[in-house]
Amino acid sequence: MPKANETEYLVTLPGGGRLRGDAAASYLRMRADGMPAGGVDVFYRSLAKQAELYRLYLAGKGNLAAKPSRHAPHVRGMAMDLSTGGKGPYKPSEAHKWLTKGGNGKLQPQPGEKLRAHAYGWRRTVPSERWHFGYSRAGDTERAADLRARLLMLGFEMVEDFQREQGLKIDGEDGPATWQALLAMTGMGGAAAMPPAALKFRFGHSGLGDLAGGAPGPGAWLSTQLDCSVYALTGVSESVRNAIRDALGGQDRWKVYPIGTTTVLWNADKWLHSGRADVTFAHAEPAGAVRAQLTSRSNGRSLDVIAVQARAADGFATPGHAAAGQQGDLTMALDTLRRAKVPTILAGDVGAAAPSMLTERGFTRASAEVAGQAGRQVWLSQGIAMRTATPFEDPAVLAAWRLHLTLSRPKGTADQRAIRGVSDGDRALGGVGCGRCRLIDSLRGACWGGFGQADAMPPPW
């Protein structure tokens, strides 16, 4: 008898049994959507076991059994037999009842029957067996959403990118090898909670200065020179902010949290906002700072962006008073806006005395000093790594940088997010986890319990 690589692409399911990667993912989706645990007599069956059953059948000592073949559905891990009482009185498992809703599970497969199992790619494919279900990936209408959610959780937009990183055949198809790898990385509990992948993005900072009122306009300059998804800007009035947003792609797409002429600006196609806070220094607006709490739409990673405009040095009686005053401004901003253990970008005109204080607070400087603008700086907390920092020298701009940053994958469990699935506790109780939640619903707070907001969250402008 020819040998087959029977165990290739097989995945061990919670509670035992094995299925091929794509079929296993479908089974886990059904469990997450309410199919009771247990009640399955056979998943994968080895070629040797099939041969034994066939010999017993030929000898008149066993039930009808198919001739052993490496292409048989059970041998490929593409079928399951549910508990129904066999050919005797109908005593179905709860799982069989769930799968056959919409039809009559007591009967053998009927022409034109429409069972709940069909949406997941499972059909009764043996005319004489009411208990046998075979899987077809092409018929699985639930597959695409689960695939998308798992890829996003790992930080991938395309199947090809995931396949390339995993050393799989790069064909763009979510075949059994791809699903086996996805399940290995996202868990067997239906897309179990795990830390999202590291997030790469571009951040820009600028004090716009004379550019705010000139040509070609600040929006065009930011788009062509910096081209980032999130900015900390100073020196921009409300009218200039709106003009920038219009130039970048529209005010529905580009959102802002401002205080005075200082603002955090972000692309809402890429970032969700989950809260803000601000502070004015010594009642001297436009001096102040604002914090925006942002969450990536692509993989759920979160960070804070704090834009700062300290009081101008020429507003103090002496340089010594200016240094002390600006240091007090920064202290107020950090004490009011900095959230412990949240990855944070702090940028703006923070004052020349800022480096020692920010270093003591655990920040790392990401921008080099600019002659004549020593107070204009960009700083990063732990959890954010800088890949490159590009300064821009323009006579109309009060210093500007484009930073290529990486928001690191979290090491602990506090930032883990469940897409959908069955938890270990649920398995022990035979229950079902968070059901039909999808990643984007979770990003909106449906399953994440909000974002731990300490502040009321007004809508962005």
PDB file of N, CA and C in Angstrom, residues 7 20 32 77 96 113 123 146 170 187 231 243 245 262 265 270 280 283 305 314 380 387 412 452:
ATOM      1  N   THR A   7      -0.127  13.027   8.231  1.00  0.00           N
ATOM      2  CA  THR A   7      -0.247  14.042   9.279  1.00  0.00           C
ATOM      3  C   THR A   7       0.111  15.444   8.799  1.00  0.00           C
ATOM      4  N   ARG A  20      -7.422  18.823   9.261  1.00  0.00           N
ATOM      5  CA  ARG A  20      -6.512  19.615   8.444  1.00  0.00           C
ATOM      6  C   ARG A  20      -6.674  21.084   8.787  1.00  0.00           C
ATOM      7  N   ALA A  32     -16.919  28.572  18.318  1.00  0.00           N
ATOM      8  CA  ALA A  32     -17.033  29.939  18.812  1.00  0.00           C
ATOM      9  C   ALA A  32     -18.425  30.496  18.584  1.00  0.00           C
ATOM     10  N   GLY A  77      -8.079  14.365   6.914  1.00  0.00           N
ATOM     11  CA  GLY A  77      -8.462  15.283   7.982  1.00  0.00           C
ATOM     12  C   GLY A  77      -9.508  16.279   7.543  1.00  0.00           C
ATOM     13  N   HIS A  96     -24.497  17.471  16.796  1.00  0.00           N
ATOM     14  CA  HIS A  96     -25.196  17.067  15.568  1.00  0.00           C
ATOM     15  C   HIS A  96     -26.477  17.871  15.392  1.00  0.00           C
ATOM     16  N   GLU A 113     -31.318  19.966   0.991  1.00  0.00           N
ATOM     17  CA  GLU A 113     -31.353  20.361   2.396  1.00  0.00           C
ATOM     18  C   GLU A 113     -30.427  21.555   2.638  1.00  0.00           C
ATOM     19  N   ARG A 123     -20.782  19.670   4.774  1.00  0.00           N
ATOM     20  CA  ARG A 123     -21.972  19.063   4.185  1.00  0.00           C
ATOM     21  C   ARG A 123     -21.969  17.550   4.430  1.00  0.00           C
ATOM     22  N   ASP A 146     -12.599  35.498   9.170  1.00  0.00           N
ATOM     23  CA  ASP A 146     -11.663  34.937  10.150  1.00  0.00           C
ATOM     24  C   ASP A 146     -10.226  35.067   9.657  1.00  0.00           C
ATOM     25  N   ILE A 170       4.354  30.929  -1.608  1.00  0.00           N
ATOM     26  CA  ILE A 170       3.726  32.245  -1.740  1.00  0.00           C
ATOM     27  C   ILE A 170       2.778  32.205  -2.934  1.00  0.00           C
ATOM     28  N   GLY A 187      -3.464  30.592  18.088  1.00  0.00           N
ATOM     29  CA  GLY A 187      -4.056  29.777  19.123  1.00  0.00           C
ATOM     30  C   GLY A 187      -5.154  28.866  18.606  1.00  0.00           C
ATOM     31  N   TYR A 231       0.859  63.364  13.474  1.00  0.00           N
ATOM     32  CA  TYR A 231       1.739  64.524  13.643  1.00  0.00           C
ATOM     33  C   TYR A 231       1.495  65.173  15.002  1.00  0.00           C
ATOM     34  N   ALA A 243      -7.248  74.025   6.989  1.00  0.00           N
ATOM     35  CA  ALA A 243      -6.656  74.039   5.647  1.00  0.00           C
ATOM     36  C   ALA A 243      -5.703  72.861   5.462  1.00  0.00           C
ATOM     37  N   ARG A 245      -5.929  69.949   6.977  1.00  0.00           N
ATOM     38  CA  ARG A 245      -6.736  68.733   6.877  1.00  0.00           C
ATOM     39  C   ARG A 245      -7.357  68.600   5.491  1.00  0.00           C
ATOM     40  N   THR A 262      -1.475  74.450  19.315  1.00  0.00           N
ATOM     41  CA  THR A 262      -0.754  73.174  19.383  1.00  0.00           C
ATOM     42  C   THR A 262      -1.750  72.045  19.161  1.00  0.00           C
ATOM     43  N   LEU A 265      -2.491  65.645  15.204  1.00  0.00           N
ATOM     44  CA  LEU A 265      -3.226  65.424  13.959  1.00  0.00           C
ATOM     45  C   LEU A 265      -2.974  63.994  13.504  1.00  0.00           C
ATOM     46  N   LYS A 270      -6.237  55.179   9.616  1.00  0.00           N
ATOM     47  CA  LYS A 270      -5.216  54.301  10.191  1.00  0.00           C
ATOM     48  C   LYS A 270      -5.237  54.261  11.713  1.00  0.00           C
ATOM     49  N   THR A 280      -3.263  73.879  30.115  1.00  0.00           N
ATOM     50  CA  THR A 280      -2.745  75.190  29.720  1.00  0.00           C
ATOM     51  C   THR A 280      -1.740  75.644  30.771  1.00  0.00           C
ATOM     52  N   HIS A 283      -2.154  79.754  32.542  1.00  0.00           N
ATOM     53  CA  HIS A 283      -3.221  80.524  31.885  1.00  0.00           C
ATOM     54  C   HIS A 283      -2.666  81.389  30.763  1.00  0.00           C
ATOM     55  N   VAL A 305       0.162  60.254  22.114  1.00  0.00           N
ATOM     56  CA  VAL A 305       0.962  61.298  21.482  1.00  0.00           C
ATOM     57  C   VAL A 305       0.690  62.593  22.234  1.00  0.00           C
ATOM     58  N   ASP A 314      11.018  84.654  25.787  1.00  0.00           N
ATOM     59  CA  ASP A 314      11.021  86.119  25.845  1.00  0.00           C
ATOM     60  C   ASP A 314       9.867  86.675  26.656  1.00  0.00           C
ATOM     61  N   LEU A 380      10.818  59.787  22.890  1.00  0.00           N
ATOM     62  CA  LEU A 380      10.093  58.522  22.846  1.00  0.00           C
ATOM     63  C   LEU A 380      10.222  57.801  24.178  1.00  0.00           C
ATOM     64  N   ARG A 387      13.547  53.820  14.026  1.00  0.00           N
ATOM     65  CA  ARG A 387      14.346  53.220  12.960  1.00  0.00           C
ATOM     66  C   ARG A 387      15.174  54.279  12.247  1.00  0.00           C
ATOM     67  N   GLY A 412       3.835  41.555  27.970  1.00  0.00           N
ATOM     68  CA  GLY A 412       2.913  41.010  28.946  1.00  0.00           C
ATOM     69  C   GLY A 412       1.586  40.656  28.329  1.00  0.00           C
ATOM     70  N   GLY A 452     -10.102  51.728  28.684  1.00  0.00           N
ATOM     71  CA  GLY A 452      -9.587  52.116  29.977  1.00  0.00           C
ATOM     72  C   GLY A 452      -9.505  53.616  30.108  1.00  0.00           C
TER      73      GLY A 452
END
